[in-house]
């Protein structure tokens, strides 16, 4: 039996167990035999015991009566000798905060409270225990962090952050608790808050906002230069730097609400524009100027720099003086498509006309009054006109008495119209021109001088023969020649016919008449826009290159007829005042701009060809626009065709030019 127990005891070896007193590092030996006896007695195999030192100290200690640590409590509690032993083992010299039985009962009636974390922005809480509430002063909980913030705070360190002021090299201390609040607000530590260093803050506290005059010269207002902006300016520029230049609030608001505007060039006829900047608008607003000023576009300004004032001969016959053709007038004429130099009177002739009104002279035969105009007086002074001596009645009688037998007329010219040609393949020009009939051919055969008006809609002029300018031109010339020669003007105008088609019908509508003068122009029809159903867009009858080539060929063909030629720049067109049917393609202002530009380009090229071929040019467009668009509208039937008054003007101006320049042979 003993042998059996000995074998079982070997299963429980002697062990070193820790002292049961918390804080004591000692051990005591627990033999295998003691362990076996405890097991046999039904007890735990490892008892909780003190070490020998603790047990000896325990026996020397006595329970102590301690005052209650609760505020304003006079009760006591017992500090047992075992509790004292543990305090000594843990090296705690002061007794714990114990409470009496009454306070303990009070604690049992209390409950732990969840208090919000003291860190701003943190949604967590910390637990304010019942015991902590009992010892607290008042009902308010102490400021304390939640566990998460407390753990996070331990990982943070104070940082030195650069000062927020531009130009400052200083730093400010970003404490770790401030960093914790920064994180709790959902912000990143990589973006610290903007703050000043201590030096900048001290200077900032000494500064005050002040008013500084507005940078715009015409403005009497001011802007507020606040302390912060002053500090930044001081750091960047230094203490000796000048104050910054800024606008006042009113000027700045006007500047922000404005936008650069494109304003049409002041030169009439120019389609370009110049930029009316916001700054210019601000200056005009301060000076109470209404609307943008009159100004040239950049192209006109460049043309003005290249142009030079020059002297041109006076238009009055016999005058040797000159008038100044200024660079500004040259640019203006160029904008209006005028290539030739205009005809003007010199200042001396203008002064003479202003100072010499129409006078009356007595007829040296009957004594009747004769009106002697200012212009006739000027011509007399220049030696190109004789002072009138006879009234109209006496002069007519004198001519009648001196009249002789009329000179024999030359043989009639026989007009042989061709029976066919390439024109028959083109429906637009297959038939004779609308105003060319048997009667017109008969007049041409009997005339001493034959003029062919060759062109498009603006030569055709009117559906009524008597209202067309070629018919009126014939009347004017015959009136002014007073029977010395008989003139016939053949109207060979076909609406919408181009210079390319003119080359085809030249042998039918011009050559058979052996004209002494051909007056021609196809710029309108060449440049006229038409809608192409094939391409679905508007385009000119002829491309510019095609029109240029056709015009050159036409001039060569006309020169081969050995006749006098006269190109006329037709009346202006006003497409912007038209309302064409443009349901497809471009329309409205876009169509009008394109049509006007096409006409101007075509006319400019025609004038260059005429100049190169030494073909005389009569500028009637400028005469229509002598008083701007106002006079042009008065003589226009629609956006491109002249009215009856315009026809009379064209006939009058053309007759005077033909006779003055000697473009037809006179007996």
XYZ file of C-alpha atoms in Angstrom:
667
model
C 0.000 0.000 0.000
C 2.818 2.367 0.897
C 4.477 1.443 -2.298
C 1.280 2.307 -4.194
C 0.975 5.718 -2.515
C 4.564 6.456 -3.230
C 4.039 5.765 -6.881
C 0.966 8.040 -6.953
C 2.839 10.864 -5.183
C 5.406 10.802 -7.907
C 2.670 12.144 -10.154
C 2.541 15.434 -8.105
C 6.061 16.880 -8.004
C 7.030 19.710 -5.701
C 6.100 23.163 -7.237
C 7.029 26.833 -6.589
C 3.756 28.837 -6.388
C 3.405 32.626 -6.370
C 2.404 34.366 -3.193
C -1.329 35.146 -3.148
C -0.654 38.774 -2.184
C -0.869 40.980 -5.259
C 2.388 42.770 -5.873
C 4.531 40.292 -3.945
C 7.230 38.679 -6.129
C 7.946 35.776 -3.675
C 7.056 32.092 -4.082
C 6.357 29.230 -1.669
C 6.935 25.473 -2.177
C 3.976 23.193 -2.610
C 5.123 19.557 -2.239
C 3.639 16.639 -4.165
C 2.579 14.949 -0.970
C 0.537 18.010 0.085
C -1.021 18.076 -3.331
C -1.943 14.390 -3.029
C -3.573 14.906 0.366
C -5.615 17.874 -0.955
C -6.814 15.799 -3.857
C -7.737 12.960 -1.514
C -9.631 15.446 0.662
C -11.548 16.772 -2.410
C -9.890 20.250 -2.432
C -8.204 22.181 -5.205
C -4.838 20.931 -6.192
C -3.261 24.437 -5.899
C -4.139 26.425 -2.809
C -3.829 30.238 -2.579
C -1.283 30.960 0.158
C 1.010 33.709 1.290
C 4.714 33.430 1.242
C 6.462 33.217 4.591
C 7.461 36.904 4.565
C 3.965 38.097 3.819
C 2.496 35.788 6.433
C 4.905 37.101 9.058
C 4.044 40.698 8.155
C 0.333 39.872 8.127
C 0.520 38.605 11.690
C 2.073 41.908 12.807
C -0.614 44.141 11.178
C -3.926 45.323 12.698
C -7.132 46.506 11.008
C -7.362 50.303 10.894
C -10.391 52.629 11.012
C -10.118 55.225 8.190
C -12.242 58.320 7.518
C -14.681 58.149 4.574
C -13.247 59.845 1.494
C -16.642 61.040 0.240
C -17.071 64.814 0.337
C -18.675 66.174 3.484
C -19.047 62.632 4.960
C -18.040 62.024 8.635
C -18.279 58.236 8.470
C -15.439 55.651 8.620
C -14.462 52.413 6.959
C -12.129 49.553 7.945
C -8.770 49.166 6.238
C -8.074 45.493 6.820
C -4.627 44.184 7.574
C -4.722 42.110 4.365
C -5.451 45.253 2.332
C -2.575 46.949 4.114
C -0.344 43.963 3.219
C -1.245 44.271 -0.482
C -0.637 48.059 -0.404
C 2.818 47.450 1.088
C 3.572 44.762 -1.510
C 2.552 47.227 -4.221
C 4.615 49.927 -2.509
C 1.644 52.228 -1.944
C 2.309 54.412 1.008
C -1.075 56.144 1.152
C -4.308 54.320 1.945
C -6.912 53.960 -0.803
C -10.003 56.142 -1.082
C -12.438 54.063 0.829
C -16.001 54.916 1.697
C -18.209 54.200 4.634
C -21.172 51.830 4.630
C -23.661 54.674 4.154
C -21.786 55.976 1.111
C -21.494 52.444 -0.175
C -25.268 52.092 -0.043
C -25.553 55.402 -1.823
C -23.248 54.152 -4.614
C -25.400 51.084 -5.029
C -28.345 53.347 -5.847
C -26.287 55.279 -8.504
C -25.517 54.215 -12.128
C -22.546 54.698 -14.459
C -23.013 57.554 -16.985
C -21.787 57.881 -20.594
C -20.221 61.355 -21.069
C -19.325 62.906 -24.503
C -15.655 63.042 -25.331
C -14.085 66.445 -24.587
C -12.502 66.560 -28.094
C -14.545 68.756 -30.434
C -16.037 66.782 -33.283
C -15.580 63.381 -31.647
C -18.882 61.386 -31.458
C -17.602 58.879 -28.841
C -18.191 58.814 -25.051
C -16.351 57.789 -21.859
C -17.847 56.085 -18.795
C -18.221 58.150 -15.600
C -18.431 55.416 -12.956
C -20.581 55.508 -9.835
C -17.574 55.755 -7.560
C -16.099 58.632 -9.614
C -19.420 60.446 -9.443
C -19.468 60.062 -5.616
C -16.043 61.674 -5.259
C -16.670 64.429 -7.850
C -17.195 68.005 -6.820
C -20.625 69.017 -8.065
C -22.841 67.345 -10.614
C -20.811 68.348 -13.688
C -18.572 65.588 -15.077
C -14.883 66.379 -15.559
C -13.574 67.066 -19.157
C -12.117 63.778 -20.333
C -11.336 62.045 -23.639
C -12.771 58.802 -24.906
C -10.462 55.811 -25.137
C -10.023 56.219 -28.919
C -8.956 59.867 -28.626
C -6.709 59.050 -25.680
C -4.970 56.318 -27.669
C -4.665 58.576 -30.714
C -3.239 61.418 -28.615
C -0.405 59.164 -27.442
C 0.645 58.639 -31.077
C 0.834 62.378 -31.850
C 3.638 64.863 -31.302
C 3.751 68.635 -31.341
C 4.749 70.074 -34.767
C 6.266 73.366 -35.991
C 4.175 74.625 -38.945
C 5.253 77.435 -41.390
C 3.521 80.772 -40.862
C 0.555 81.383 -43.158
C 1.804 84.825 -44.259
C 3.500 84.854 -47.672
C 7.075 86.012 -47.345
C 7.412 85.033 -43.635
C 9.951 82.348 -42.648
C 8.625 81.844 -39.097
C 6.685 78.906 -37.638
C 3.952 78.282 -35.049
C 3.549 75.333 -32.657
C 0.747 72.933 -33.524
C 0.115 71.042 -30.268
C -0.883 67.436 -30.402
C -4.272 68.080 -28.744
C -5.013 70.618 -31.538
C -4.012 67.971 -34.053
C -6.438 65.557 -32.345
C -9.295 68.053 -32.713
C -8.248 68.573 -36.355
C -8.575 64.830 -36.985
C -11.906 64.660 -35.148
C -13.256 67.335 -37.539
C -12.576 64.976 -40.444
C -9.492 66.826 -41.682
C -6.099 65.510 -42.673
C -2.900 66.220 -40.741
C -1.258 66.829 -44.113
C -3.235 70.098 -44.329
C -2.663 72.057 -41.103
C -4.858 75.102 -40.420
C -3.525 78.457 -41.714
C -2.138 80.411 -38.755
C 0.384 83.127 -38.088
C 3.622 82.821 -36.208
C 4.036 84.822 -32.977
C 5.955 87.669 -34.657
C 3.310 88.124 -37.360
C 0.538 87.975 -34.775
C 2.212 90.678 -32.675
C 2.573 92.947 -35.716
C -1.002 92.204 -36.813
C -2.362 93.400 -33.463
C -0.695 96.784 -33.985
C -2.257 97.348 -37.451
C -5.596 98.944 -38.318
C -7.693 98.974 -41.502
C -7.236 102.096 -43.660
C -8.751 103.579 -46.825
C -6.586 103.846 -49.979
C -7.588 105.895 -53.109
C -8.916 103.914 -56.107
C -6.343 103.165 -58.808
C -8.612 104.524 -61.565
C -7.639 108.147 -62.199
C -11.162 109.434 -62.830
C -12.600 107.803 -59.670
C -12.815 109.637 -56.325
C -13.593 106.489 -54.317
C -11.340 104.352 -52.130
C -10.818 100.738 -51.106
C -10.245 99.223 -47.655
C -6.684 98.044 -46.979
C -7.338 95.706 -44.027
C -4.786 94.774 -41.372
C -4.259 91.266 -42.721
C -3.529 92.538 -46.250
C -1.171 95.164 -44.808
C 0.752 92.466 -42.935
C 1.049 90.309 -46.065
C 2.181 93.324 -48.109
C 4.758 94.135 -45.398
C 6.160 90.595 -45.433
C 6.346 90.409 -49.231
C 7.468 93.927 -50.154
C 9.161 95.229 -47.007
C 8.369 98.253 -44.833
C 9.469 100.795 -47.480
C 7.270 99.436 -50.292
C 4.566 101.588 -51.879
C 0.926 100.844 -51.219
C -0.718 98.402 -53.675
C -2.817 99.783 -56.546
C -6.421 98.508 -56.591
C -9.932 99.519 -57.643
C -12.657 100.623 -55.269
C -15.690 98.369 -54.800
C -17.895 100.252 -57.314
C -15.247 100.221 -60.049
C -14.424 96.566 -59.415
C -18.105 95.524 -59.578
C -18.537 97.441 -62.853
C -15.376 95.826 -64.232
C -16.570 92.326 -63.264
C -20.064 92.810 -64.706
C -18.723 94.179 -68.007
C -17.475 92.222 -70.995
C -15.247 93.218 -73.900
C -17.442 94.258 -76.845
C -16.885 94.290 -80.584
C -17.815 97.689 -82.059
C -18.125 98.457 -85.763
C -15.362 100.523 -87.313
C -16.256 104.211 -87.598
C -15.444 104.206 -91.303
C -18.589 103.816 -93.374
C -18.401 100.740 -95.571
C -15.884 98.892 -93.356
C -17.211 95.575 -92.028
C -14.476 95.109 -89.424
C -14.717 95.951 -85.732
C -12.502 97.011 -82.826
C -12.488 95.759 -79.229
C -14.161 98.032 -76.681
C -12.400 96.693 -73.577
C -13.806 96.601 -70.075
C -11.169 99.099 -68.947
C -12.229 101.598 -71.633
C -15.872 101.084 -70.668
C -15.004 101.784 -67.021
C -13.232 105.054 -67.873
C -16.159 106.174 -70.044
C -18.649 105.240 -67.301
C -16.779 107.321 -64.723
C -16.706 110.288 -67.099
C -20.446 109.810 -67.840
C -19.855 109.243 -71.538
C -22.721 107.364 -73.172
C -21.946 104.527 -75.595
C -18.640 103.536 -77.221
C -16.537 106.228 -78.935
C -16.055 106.459 -82.686
C -12.861 104.571 -83.540
C -11.234 102.804 -86.474
C -10.618 99.066 -86.534
C -7.043 97.750 -86.449
C -6.989 97.208 -90.223
C -8.093 100.784 -90.955
C -5.550 102.123 -88.464
C -2.827 100.116 -90.202
C -4.010 101.396 -93.591
C -3.947 104.938 -92.183
C -0.327 104.525 -91.085
C 0.677 103.363 -94.562
C -1.270 106.099 -96.373
C 0.099 109.620 -96.859
C -1.605 112.905 -97.564
C -1.243 113.825 -101.208
C -2.228 116.683 -103.491
C -4.659 116.090 -106.351
C -5.588 118.430 -109.248
C -8.732 120.513 -108.946
C -11.742 119.200 -110.915
C -12.613 122.651 -112.306
C -11.501 122.923 -115.969
C -8.666 125.411 -116.382
C -7.727 125.449 -112.662
C -4.099 124.569 -111.917
C -4.491 124.454 -108.138
C -4.636 121.294 -106.018
C -6.662 119.968 -103.110
C -5.364 117.839 -100.244
C -6.437 114.211 -100.388
C -5.898 113.284 -96.723
C -4.836 109.822 -95.582
C -8.069 109.570 -93.569
C -10.203 110.220 -96.661
C -8.163 107.679 -98.619
C -8.869 105.004 -96.002
C -12.577 105.916 -95.962
C -12.833 105.685 -99.763
C -11.023 102.359 -99.696
C -13.566 101.004 -97.186
C -16.368 102.009 -99.548
C -14.739 100.223 -102.486
C -13.678 103.381 -104.292
C -10.523 102.675 -106.205
C -10.259 105.859 -108.236
C -9.355 109.215 -106.728
C -12.529 111.316 -106.288
C -12.984 114.580 -108.177
C -13.022 117.636 -105.922
C -12.533 121.382 -106.080
C -9.515 123.109 -104.602
C -10.018 125.395 -101.545
C -9.669 128.509 -103.710
C -12.480 127.397 -106.034
C -14.659 126.439 -103.057
C -14.092 129.878 -101.534
C -14.929 131.578 -104.833
C -18.219 129.660 -105.134
C -19.136 130.508 -101.539
C -18.384 134.209 -101.957
C -19.978 134.693 -105.395
C -23.690 133.936 -105.558
C -25.636 133.767 -108.801
C -25.756 137.157 -110.547
C -27.967 138.621 -113.270
C -26.532 140.203 -116.415
C -28.458 142.250 -118.985
C -28.771 140.801 -122.468
C -26.817 143.158 -124.764
C -29.506 142.717 -127.375
C -32.870 142.901 -125.569
C -31.837 143.893 -122.048
C -33.490 140.857 -120.414
C -31.882 139.392 -117.287
C -29.465 136.514 -117.780
C -28.742 134.220 -114.771
C -24.991 133.948 -114.368
C -24.401 131.085 -111.873
C -21.507 130.840 -109.420
C -20.118 127.884 -111.340
C -20.201 129.748 -114.668
C -18.468 132.716 -113.028
C -15.751 130.354 -111.775
C -15.314 128.827 -115.239
C -15.044 132.331 -116.717
C -12.349 133.165 -114.204
C -10.453 130.003 -115.168
C -10.785 130.884 -118.875
C -12.848 127.871 -119.880
C -16.214 129.606 -120.241
C -17.323 132.857 -121.822
C -19.404 135.446 -120.082
C -22.984 135.200 -121.404
C -24.036 138.112 -123.644
C -27.348 136.887 -125.027
C -30.422 135.568 -123.268
C -31.729 132.195 -124.336
C -34.376 133.706 -126.622
C -31.964 136.005 -128.412
C -29.374 133.267 -128.747
C -31.981 130.944 -130.301
C -33.018 133.617 -132.796
C -29.405 134.326 -133.658
C -28.723 130.656 -134.268
C -31.818 130.405 -136.443
C -30.684 133.253 -138.694
C -27.248 131.738 -139.047
C -28.485 128.216 -139.604
C -27.288 126.480 -142.730
C -28.503 123.467 -144.607
C -27.985 120.359 -142.502
C -24.969 118.327 -143.417
C -25.747 115.187 -145.386
C -26.224 112.133 -143.179
C -23.853 109.227 -143.612
C -25.145 106.040 -145.085
C -27.243 103.867 -142.789
C -25.557 101.024 -140.946
C -27.192 97.711 -141.763
C -27.602 95.521 -138.673
C -27.371 91.832 -139.514
C -28.465 89.719 -136.558
C -27.072 86.147 -136.631
C -29.604 83.370 -136.956
C -28.056 81.033 -134.397
C -25.168 80.471 -132.051
C -24.023 78.876 -128.764
C -26.414 81.110 -126.855
C -29.257 78.861 -128.006
C -27.967 76.131 -125.609
C -28.456 78.336 -122.525
C -32.141 78.991 -121.623
C -31.256 82.225 -119.802
C -29.701 83.915 -122.853
C -31.278 81.946 -125.721
C -33.757 84.748 -126.517
C -32.804 88.303 -127.475
C -32.404 90.815 -124.635
C -35.819 91.996 -123.432
C -35.419 95.571 -124.716
C -33.829 94.582 -128.031
C -36.516 94.429 -130.722
C -37.108 95.460 -134.313
C -37.701 99.092 -133.377
C -34.421 99.289 -131.488
C -32.574 97.749 -134.443
C -34.179 100.306 -136.787
C -33.076 103.205 -134.552
C -29.567 101.797 -134.503
C -29.438 101.595 -138.311
C -30.531 105.233 -138.713
C -28.275 106.639 -135.976
C -24.973 108.437 -136.516
C -23.608 107.175 -133.198
C -24.393 103.762 -131.717
C -23.921 102.909 -128.043
C -24.501 99.399 -126.658
C -25.370 99.009 -122.971
C -24.140 95.488 -122.230
C -24.848 93.930 -118.811
C -27.152 92.258 -116.300
C -30.164 93.321 -114.170
C -28.755 96.801 -113.514
C -28.315 97.415 -117.257
C -31.747 95.998 -118.098
C -32.877 98.577 -115.500
C -36.685 98.351 -115.785
C -39.438 96.304 -117.395
C -40.721 99.562 -118.918
C -38.473 100.637 -121.779
C -39.115 104.338 -121.197
C -38.076 104.029 -117.513
C -34.743 102.270 -118.205
C -31.566 104.320 -118.020
C -30.280 103.301 -121.542
C -33.474 104.776 -123.063
C -33.127 107.930 -120.908
C -29.424 108.149 -121.845
C -30.343 108.203 -125.527
C -32.765 111.061 -124.860
C -30.195 113.052 -122.847
C -27.462 112.737 -125.462
C -29.768 113.720 -128.327
C -31.012 116.731 -126.341
C -27.501 117.947 -125.583
C -26.195 117.378 -129.137
C -29.043 119.557 -130.460
C -29.252 117.819 -133.824
C -25.529 117.751 -134.570
C -25.661 113.955 -134.499
C -28.271 111.318 -133.866
C -27.514 108.778 -131.075
C -29.049 105.355 -130.518
C -28.480 103.427 -127.272
C -29.146 99.686 -127.575
C -30.081 97.996 -124.282
C -28.467 94.539 -124.347
C -29.016 93.837 -120.676
C -30.327 90.399 -119.598
C -31.209 89.894 -115.904
C -28.995 87.380 -114.031
C -26.628 86.974 -117.022
C -22.956 86.702 -116.029
C -19.713 87.740 -117.705
C -19.203 84.103 -118.761
C -22.523 84.188 -120.623
C -21.600 87.623 -122.015
C -18.693 85.997 -123.881
C -21.190 83.634 -125.532
C -23.728 86.291 -126.610
C -21.191 88.944 -127.606
C -21.547 88.039 -131.294
C -25.327 88.531 -131.202
C -25.950 91.367 -128.728
C -22.961 93.684 -129.417
C -20.934 92.960 -132.550
C -23.781 93.355 -135.156
C -24.283 97.005 -134.156
C -20.648 98.062 -134.800
C -20.953 100.299 -131.716
C -18.918 103.448 -131.230
C -19.117 102.918 -127.464
C -19.869 99.894 -125.251
C -20.955 100.608 -121.667
C -20.714 97.364 -119.689
C -20.798 95.824 -116.179
C -21.551 92.306 -114.871
C -20.321 92.616 -111.257
C -23.812 92.217 -109.791
C -24.798 89.035 -111.667
C -21.335 87.490 -111.232
C -21.514 87.953 -107.448
C -25.252 87.314 -106.976
C -25.997 84.521 -104.497
C -28.295 81.695 -105.545
C -29.428 78.571 -103.671
C -27.916 75.331 -104.913
C -30.215 72.384 -104.324
C -27.325 70.059 -105.117
C -25.092 71.324 -102.293
C -27.895 72.678 -100.098
C -26.163 76.062 -99.643
C -26.091 79.608 -101.017
C -23.185 80.568 -103.269
C -22.317 83.166 -105.893
C -23.166 82.590 -109.574
C -19.439 82.558 -110.278
C -16.595 81.868 -107.889
C -14.240 84.835 -107.572
C -11.537 83.117 -109.607
C -14.055 82.231 -112.346
C -15.463 85.762 -112.412
C -11.950 87.202 -112.629
C -11.017 84.967 -115.571
C -14.309 85.714 -117.407
C -13.874 89.476 -116.883
C -10.366 89.353 -118.347
C -11.566 87.383 -121.390
C -14.517 89.743 -121.873
C -12.280 92.833 -121.857
C -9.988 91.194 -124.413
C -12.965 90.298 -126.636
C -14.426 93.824 -126.429
C -11.046 95.389 -127.222
C -10.911 93.249 -130.377
C -14.039 95.084 -131.662
C -11.965 98.287 -132.013
C -14.551 100.335 -130.163
C -14.481 102.739 -127.246
C -15.232 101.043 -123.891
C -16.631 102.393 -120.611
C -16.975 100.308 -117.437
C -19.417 101.654 -114.856
C -19.541 100.787 -111.160
C -23.266 100.297 -110.688
C -25.534 101.588 -107.958
C -24.885 100.114 -104.488
C -26.779 97.116 -103.153
C -28.468 97.009 -99.725
C -28.795 93.294 -98.854
C -29.086 94.047 -95.110
C -32.433 95.706 -95.791
C -33.748 92.703 -97.723
C -35.797 89.728 -96.554
C -34.946 86.953 -99.049
C -36.485 83.516 -98.906
C -33.740 81.548 -97.169
C -35.517 78.634 -95.608
C -32.504 76.476 -96.388
C -28.791 77.170 -96.055
C -27.736 80.455 -94.499
C -30.117 83.372 -94.064
C -30.689 86.770 -92.529
C -27.616 88.795 -91.595
C -25.219 85.998 -92.596
C -26.655 85.982 -96.111
C -26.533 89.802 -96.323
C -22.903 89.976 -95.143
C -21.854 87.273 -97.600
C -23.726 88.934 -100.511
C -22.219 92.368 -99.782
C -18.718 90.932 -99.454
C -19.071 88.963 -102.692
C -20.177 92.075 -104.620
C -17.336 94.215 -103.195
C -14.673 91.620 -104.052
C -15.989 91.157 -107.596
C -16.181 94.931 -108.186
C -12.659 95.474 -106.850
C -11.255 92.865 -109.223
C -13.160 94.312 -112.213
C -11.656 97.733 -111.495
C -8.144 96.258 -111.366
C -8.666 94.586 -114.753
C -9.973 97.844 -116.273
C -6.986 99.719 -114.912
C -4.604 97.141 -116.359
C -6.369 97.268 -119.765
C -6.635 101.124 -119.751
C -10.439 100.950 -119.899
C -12.155 104.134 -118.586
C -14.285 103.733 -115.476
C -17.306 105.779 -114.361
C -17.950 105.540 -110.591
C -21.714 105.913 -110.100
C -21.810 104.020 -106.813
C -20.204 106.927 -104.949
C -22.711 109.352 -106.472
C -25.573 107.253 -105.182
C -23.970 107.393 -101.730
C -23.094 111.099 -101.844
C -25.136 111.582 -98.660
C -24.661 108.062 -97.340
C -27.349 105.404 -97.232
C -30.027 108.104 -97.054
C -29.576 109.250 -100.665
C -29.011 105.668 -101.863
C -32.350 104.490 -100.398
C -34.129 107.448 -102.026
C -33.032 106.246 -105.472
C -33.539 102.487 -104.923
C -36.640 100.393 -105.706
C -35.500 97.389 -103.672
C -32.259 96.055 -102.220
C -30.431 95.942 -105.574
C -32.470 97.659 -108.329
C -32.652 101.441 -108.802
C -36.015 103.160 -109.208
C -37.113 105.608 -111.932
C -35.410 108.549 -110.206
C -32.235 106.452 -109.998
C -32.516 105.681 -113.738
C -32.726 109.403 -114.532
C -29.693 110.116 -112.374
C -27.672 107.352 -114.052
C -28.608 108.674 -117.511
C -27.734 112.265 -116.546
C -24.388 111.408 -114.961
C -23.417 109.049 -117.782
C -24.345 111.517 -120.553
C -22.264 114.269 -118.937
C -19.295 111.915 -118.534
C -19.473 110.622 -122.120
C -19.530 114.133 -123.597
C -16.931 115.542 -121.202
C -14.440 112.731 -121.849
C -15.172 112.619 -125.619
C -16.065 108.920 -125.623
C -18.197 109.211 -128.798
C -17.182 110.749 -132.149
C -18.912 114.095 -132.749
C -19.102 115.924 -136.109
